[in-house]
Each structure stands twice: as C-alpha cells, then as structure tokens.
Coordinates of C-alpha atoms in Angstrom, one line a residue:
M1 CA 82.9 -66.5 75.2
R2 CA 80.4 -65.2 72.4
N3 CA 78.7 -62.0 73.5
P4 CA 75.0 -63.6 74.3
F5 CA 73.3 -60.5 73.1
G6 CA 74.8 -61.1 69.7
R7 CA 73.1 -63.2 66.9
P8 CA 74.3 -66.4 65.3
S9 CA 75.0 -65.7 61.4
L10 CA 73.2 -66.8 58.6
R11 CA 75.8 -67.0 56.5
P12 CA 76.8 -70.4 56.8
Y13 CA 73.2 -71.4 55.5
L14 CA 72.7 -69.0 52.6
A15 CA 73.1 -72.2 50.3
H16 CA 69.9 -73.4 51.9
K17 CA 67.8 -70.2 51.2
Q18 CA 64.7 -71.1 49.9
P19 CA 64.5 -70.0 46.1
P20 CA 61.8 -67.7 44.9
A21 CA 59.1 -69.3 42.9
A22 CA 57.0 -67.8 39.7
P23 CA 53.1 -68.1 40.0
S24 CA 51.9 -71.4 38.8
D25 CA 49.2 -73.9 38.8
G26 CA 50.8 -75.6 41.9
V27 CA 50.5 -74.6 45.3
T28 CA 52.5 -71.4 46.5
A29 CA 53.6 -70.3 49.8
H30 CA 54.2 -67.1 51.3
F31 CA 56.5 -67.2 55.0
L32 CA 55.6 -64.3 57.2
G33 CA 57.7 -64.9 59.9
T34 CA 57.7 -67.2 63.1
S35 CA 55.4 -70.2 61.8
S36 CA 52.9 -67.7 59.8
V37 CA 52.5 -69.5 56.2
L38 CA 50.2 -68.8 53.5
L39 CA 49.0 -71.4 51.1
S40 CA 47.3 -70.8 47.6
D41 CA 46.7 -72.7 44.8
G42 CA 45.2 -69.9 42.6
E43 CA 41.5 -71.0 43.7
T44 CA 41.9 -71.0 47.5
T45 CA 44.0 -69.3 50.0
L46 CA 44.7 -70.4 53.6
L47 CA 46.6 -69.1 56.4
C48 CA 48.5 -70.6 59.4
D49 CA 48.4 -68.1 62.5
G50 CA 49.4 -64.6 60.4
F51 CA 51.2 -62.9 63.1
V52 CA 52.4 -59.8 61.4
S53 CA 51.7 -57.1 64.0
R54 CA 55.0 -58.0 66.0
P55 CA 55.3 -56.2 68.9
G56 CA 58.6 -54.9 70.6
L57 CA 60.3 -56.7 73.3
L58 CA 59.6 -53.9 76.1
R59 CA 56.1 -53.8 75.2
V60 CA 55.6 -57.3 75.3
G61 CA 57.6 -57.7 78.5
L62 CA 56.6 -54.6 80.4
G63 CA 53.3 -53.2 78.8
K64 CA 50.4 -54.6 76.9
I65 CA 50.0 -55.5 73.3
A66 CA 47.2 -55.7 70.8
P67 CA 47.0 -56.6 67.0
S68 CA 47.5 -53.8 64.6
R69 CA 44.6 -53.6 62.1
A70 CA 46.8 -51.6 59.8
L71 CA 49.7 -53.9 59.4
V72 CA 47.1 -56.7 59.0
R73 CA 45.4 -54.9 56.1
A74 CA 48.6 -54.1 54.6
A75 CA 49.6 -57.7 54.6
I76 CA 46.3 -58.8 53.1
D77 CA 46.6 -56.0 50.4
R78 CA 50.3 -57.2 49.7
L79 CA 49.6 -60.9 49.2
E80 CA 46.4 -60.0 47.6
A81 CA 44.6 -62.5 50.3
R82 CA 41.3 -60.6 50.0
D83 CA 39.3 -63.8 49.3
L84 CA 40.9 -65.8 52.2
S85 CA 39.0 -68.9 53.3
A86 CA 40.4 -69.8 56.2
V87 CA 43.1 -68.8 59.0
F88 CA 44.0 -71.6 61.8
C89 CA 46.1 -71.4 64.8
A90 CA 48.9 -73.9 65.7
H91 CA 48.3 -72.5 69.2
S92 CA 47.0 -69.7 71.1
H93 CA 50.4 -67.8 72.1
Y94 CA 50.2 -64.4 71.1
D95 CA 52.8 -64.8 68.3
H96 CA 50.5 -67.5 66.8
A97 CA 47.1 -66.1 67.6
L98 CA 47.3 -62.3 68.1
D99 CA 46.3 -61.2 64.5
A100 CA 44.4 -64.0 63.5
P101 CA 40.8 -62.5 64.4
L102 CA 41.7 -59.7 62.1
W103 CA 42.5 -61.6 59.0
S104 CA 39.4 -63.4 59.9
L105 CA 37.2 -60.2 60.4
E106 CA 38.9 -58.3 57.5
T107 CA 38.4 -61.2 54.8
G108 CA 35.5 -63.1 56.1
A109 CA 37.8 -66.1 56.7
D110 CA 36.7 -69.1 59.2
L111 CA 38.9 -68.6 62.3
I112 CA 40.0 -72.2 63.2
G113 CA 41.6 -73.6 66.3
S114 CA 41.3 -74.5 69.9
E115 CA 38.5 -73.4 72.3
S116 CA 41.1 -70.7 73.6
T117 CA 41.7 -69.5 70.0
A118 CA 37.9 -69.1 69.5
N119 CA 38.0 -67.1 72.7
I120 CA 40.7 -65.1 71.3
G121 CA 38.1 -64.4 68.3
R122 CA 35.1 -64.0 70.3
G123 CA 37.3 -60.9 72.2
L124 CA 37.2 -59.0 68.8
A125 CA 33.8 -59.9 67.8
V126 CA 34.6 -62.4 65.3
P127 CA 30.9 -63.7 64.5
A128 CA 30.1 -67.2 65.9
S129 CA 29.5 -68.4 62.3
S130 CA 33.2 -67.9 61.3
L131 CA 34.5 -69.8 64.5
R132 CA 35.6 -73.5 64.0
V133 CA 36.9 -75.4 67.1
V134 CA 38.6 -78.5 66.5
A135 CA 39.8 -81.5 68.1
D136 CA 42.7 -84.4 67.3
G137 CA 41.7 -85.9 63.9
D138 CA 39.3 -83.4 62.7
T139 CA 39.4 -82.8 59.0
L140 CA 38.0 -79.6 57.5
A141 CA 37.7 -79.1 53.4
Y142 CA 38.1 -75.8 51.7
G143 CA 38.4 -75.9 47.8
R144 CA 40.7 -78.7 46.9
F145 CA 42.7 -78.4 50.3
E146 CA 42.2 -80.8 53.1
L147 CA 43.1 -79.9 56.9
T148 CA 43.6 -82.5 59.3
F149 CA 44.4 -81.3 63.0
L150 CA 46.6 -83.5 65.0
D151 CA 47.4 -82.8 68.6
S152 CA 50.5 -81.9 69.4
V153 CA 52.6 -80.2 72.2
H154 CA 54.2 -77.0 72.8
S155 CA 58.2 -76.8 72.8
P156 CA 59.8 -77.3 76.2
G157 CA 59.7 -74.2 78.3
D158 CA 56.1 -73.0 77.8
H159 CA 56.0 -69.5 79.3
F160 CA 52.3 -69.2 79.1
P161 CA 50.5 -72.3 79.9
G162 CA 47.0 -72.8 80.5
T163 CA 43.9 -71.9 78.5
V164 CA 42.2 -68.8 77.3
D165 CA 38.8 -69.3 79.1
E166 CA 36.8 -66.2 78.4
P167 CA 36.8 -63.8 75.3
L168 CA 40.2 -62.0 75.1
V169 CA 39.7 -58.2 74.8
P170 CA 43.0 -56.4 73.8
P171 CA 45.1 -54.6 74.9
A172 CA 46.1 -57.1 77.3
R173 CA 49.3 -58.7 78.7
A174 CA 51.0 -60.9 76.6
R175 CA 50.7 -63.8 79.2
A176 CA 46.9 -63.6 78.6
W177 CA 47.1 -65.1 75.3
Q178 CA 47.9 -68.7 77.0
T179 CA 48.5 -72.2 75.2
G180 CA 45.6 -73.7 74.6
N181 CA 45.8 -76.9 72.7
A182 CA 49.0 -77.1 70.4
Y183 CA 48.4 -78.4 66.7
S184 CA 50.3 -80.2 63.8
V185 CA 48.2 -79.2 60.8
L186 CA 48.5 -81.9 57.9
V187 CA 47.3 -80.0 54.7
A188 CA 46.5 -82.2 51.7
H189 CA 45.8 -81.4 48.4
P190 CA 46.1 -82.9 44.9
A191 CA 49.4 -81.4 44.1
G192 CA 51.0 -82.6 47.7
R193 CA 50.9 -82.8 51.1
I194 CA 52.6 -80.2 53.8
L195 CA 52.7 -80.4 57.3
L196 CA 52.9 -77.3 59.2
H197 CA 54.4 -78.3 62.5
S198 CA 54.6 -75.1 64.4
S199 CA 56.4 -76.1 67.8
A200 CA 59.6 -77.8 68.2
N201 CA 58.1 -80.9 70.2
H202 CA 56.1 -84.0 69.5
R203 CA 53.8 -86.6 71.0
P204 CA 55.8 -89.9 70.7
G205 CA 54.0 -91.6 67.6
M206 CA 51.7 -88.8 66.9
L207 CA 52.3 -89.0 63.1
A208 CA 52.3 -92.6 62.7
G209 CA 50.4 -93.4 59.5
H210 CA 50.8 -89.7 58.2
H211 CA 52.9 -88.9 55.1
A212 CA 53.8 -85.4 53.9
D213 CA 55.9 -84.4 51.0
V214 CA 57.2 -81.1 52.8
V215 CA 57.4 -80.3 56.6
Y216 CA 57.5 -76.9 57.7
L217 CA 59.1 -77.7 60.9
S218 CA 59.4 -75.2 64.1
I219 CA 63.2 -75.0 65.8
G220 CA 62.0 -72.4 68.3
A221 CA 63.8 -73.4 71.4
L222 CA 65.4 -76.4 69.8
G223 CA 68.8 -75.0 70.1
G224 CA 68.6 -75.2 73.7
Q225 CA 67.7 -79.0 73.8
S226 CA 70.1 -81.8 73.7
A227 CA 71.3 -83.7 70.6
E228 CA 69.2 -86.5 71.6
F229 CA 66.0 -84.5 71.8
A230 CA 66.7 -83.1 68.1
H231 CA 67.4 -86.4 66.8
R232 CA 63.9 -88.0 68.3
Y233 CA 62.4 -84.8 67.1
W234 CA 63.5 -85.2 63.6
D235 CA 62.9 -88.8 63.6
E236 CA 59.2 -88.5 64.9
V237 CA 58.3 -85.5 62.6
V238 CA 60.4 -85.7 59.5
H239 CA 61.6 -89.4 59.2
T240 CA 58.3 -90.8 60.3
T241 CA 56.2 -88.8 57.5
R242 CA 58.9 -89.6 54.9
A243 CA 59.0 -86.0 53.7
R244 CA 61.5 -85.2 51.4
R245 CA 61.9 -81.4 52.1
V246 CA 62.1 -79.3 55.4
V247 CA 61.4 -75.8 55.6
L248 CA 62.7 -74.3 59.1
T249 CA 60.5 -72.0 60.8
H250 CA 60.1 -70.1 64.2
W251 CA 63.8 -69.1 64.3
D252 CA 63.5 -65.2 63.3
D253 CA 63.5 -62.6 66.1
F254 CA 59.6 -61.8 66.2
F255 CA 60.1 -58.6 68.4
T256 CA 61.2 -57.0 64.8
G257 CA 59.0 -55.8 62.4
L258 CA 58.6 -57.5 59.0
D259 CA 59.6 -54.4 57.3
R260 CA 63.0 -55.6 57.7
P261 CA 64.7 -58.8 56.6
L262 CA 64.4 -61.7 59.0
R263 CA 67.2 -62.2 61.6
P264 CA 67.6 -64.8 64.3
M265 CA 67.0 -64.3 67.9
P266 CA 70.1 -63.2 69.8
R267 CA 71.9 -66.0 71.6
F268 CA 70.7 -65.5 75.1
A269 CA 67.2 -66.3 73.7
D270 CA 67.9 -69.1 70.9
R271 CA 70.5 -70.4 69.1
I272 CA 69.5 -71.2 65.4
D273 CA 73.0 -72.4 64.5
T274 CA 72.9 -75.1 67.2
A275 CA 69.7 -76.3 66.3
I276 CA 70.4 -76.5 62.4
E277 CA 73.9 -78.0 63.1
A278 CA 72.1 -80.9 65.0
L279 CA 69.4 -81.4 62.0
L280 CA 71.6 -81.3 59.1
P281 CA 73.5 -84.5 59.5
L282 CA 70.1 -86.1 59.7
A283 CA 68.7 -84.4 56.8
R284 CA 71.9 -85.7 54.8
R285 CA 71.0 -89.0 56.3
D286 CA 67.6 -89.3 55.0
G287 CA 68.3 -87.3 51.6
V288 CA 66.0 -84.4 52.9
D289 CA 66.3 -80.6 51.1
V290 CA 66.5 -78.1 54.1
Q291 CA 65.5 -74.6 53.3
L292 CA 65.4 -71.3 55.0
P293 CA 62.5 -69.4 54.2
V294 CA 62.5 -65.4 53.2
A295 CA 59.5 -63.4 54.3
W296 CA 57.0 -62.4 51.8
Q297 CA 58.9 -63.9 48.9
P298 CA 56.5 -66.3 46.7
A299 CA 57.8 -70.1 47.1
A300 CA 57.0 -73.5 45.6
P301 CA 57.2 -76.1 48.5
L302 CA 56.4 -79.0 46.6
D303 CA 58.1 -78.2 43.5
G304 CA 59.3 -81.7 42.2
L305 CA 58.4 -83.5 45.2
A306 CA 54.7 -84.8 44.8
G307 CA 54.5 -88.5 44.7
S308 CA 58.3 -89.0 44.8
Q309 CA 58.1 -90.5 48.7
G310 CA 60.3 -93.4 48.5
D311 CA 60.9 -96.3 51.3
R312 CA 63.6 -95.7 53.7

C-alpha cells in the first residue's frame, strides 16, 4: 500500500501544464492556488477569493488564524493589482474568504458574496459602501466584465457548514469561517466567457442554458467520490456549458505558502490523481483541453477558444 502521507505525483500530468502567456489585449489570468484567480483585460481587474495567507496545518487545526496583511500587500504589488475593482468569494470558508477583506481594504475594491462573506468583511471594518451581497442569478458589471452568480453547493464532506451571522473578527478558529452560500460565477467578457466553479459539486440543472468557453473546475475532494459522481459532475458543469477548456483548481496543498511551487495534498487528505484519471476520458470524449495552472504565471485562458463552441 502507498504511504498515506505521501503525495500523488504531478509528473504524469505535465503535458497538461498550462502554458504561460505574454501580455495581450485579451483576458489574462493569474492562478493563486486553491480557487483564487485574478482576471484582467488591461482596463479592469477582478479577483476570485484571493487566499494568499495560507496558514499552516498545525495553526489551522489547533490554533487561531488571521489574514496576513503583509502577504496580501506583497501579492497586490507582485500582480500590479492596485486598481482591483472587485473581489468575490465562492463561499465563506477561510481558504476562500480569509484574505478577501484585506484585498478590498488595500485597493478599494468591492467585496462580493453572501451575507456570511459580508460579515467577514465587517469584522475587518470593510466599509458598507464596498460590500455587495448577491443572490442566485444576480449580475454585476465592472468595465467590460459581467459577473453572474449562480447558487451552487459545497463539495461533499463540508467540515464547516452553516453561516457567519455576525461580524467575524480575527484571529479566530478556522471553523468560524462557515460556508454561507456557495456560488458558481460566470464571467462574461467580449473576449469570451469563463466559469469559475470553485467546489466539486453541483445542483442538478444549475447551469442549464448557460455557456462558457473555459471552466476553472474545482477537483477538491473529488478523488474521494465515486466514478459515477465524477461523471455526473463533469456532465453537469463542463458538458452542459459546452466548454472547450478546463483549468483544474483546488488540488494544491493550501497549508503550504505560495513562495513554493504548488504541490498536491497528501493522499490521506485528497487524491488528485484519482480525480484527474476520472476526468481525462470525459475530456477526450468531449474534445476538451485540460490544463493544470501554475501559481503566479500569467495565462491566456480564452486563447483560441472564444466563439468556438459547437454542438455536441
């Protein structure tokens, strides 16, 4: 038997490594681990989650956690994101929403999400004028981007279910960052459409009638589910939207800082290899390009895809 504390190797999937992109007039993306993605068209910049503090396992399990202003400031400077327009949270667990209020405070960006996310913002004194609470189907416009929030559901095995019902003032136990509402966020732009689907689960039919060129698809905890579950997940999220490219997210060890290359979770925590092996045959069936993103690296997720959706 394999050592449960060992990690699956990325070597078999190096052919799927997302290529870097030079600055262009299109939409560029920077992946920051877990499901954090920065999108920009050169005029407007948006951020999903923005989790960069990444406290270690012992602190998360036994102590209290808080966002790191120094790490958020360093990320803002590295990404040249001082003009950030909005940061939105897929749900309110700490690995999605811990740092989002600081991105808002440091840049003046709107903080968007559920009432739970708003209470996380209030705990760090994000002004009311910067808080945007959204519901299923709400659409917000920033520059040439339109964000549509679609009610989703957390992956099976939610450790911190519930809602954040009052301002959350850190430091606090990790369990204080409860799920709140989970969203799948469709980002529409004249260059194409990107779906940020940050939990490896779905509500049946939730994406019917919606189209995307690219899906940033969470595979967190998917390796512990059945092949049938993975098949339904792919069909409901990727096949339904007729996406031509999938970028895999939420597979990396988020207890490790972003100053080191991304690595998979240990086998006892998740099985990225099982998840990928379940999805690759479905990608081949549907003619979908599957990519593994690289932290901090600029990418052009829509390159060659916009308007290319065909019938299946």
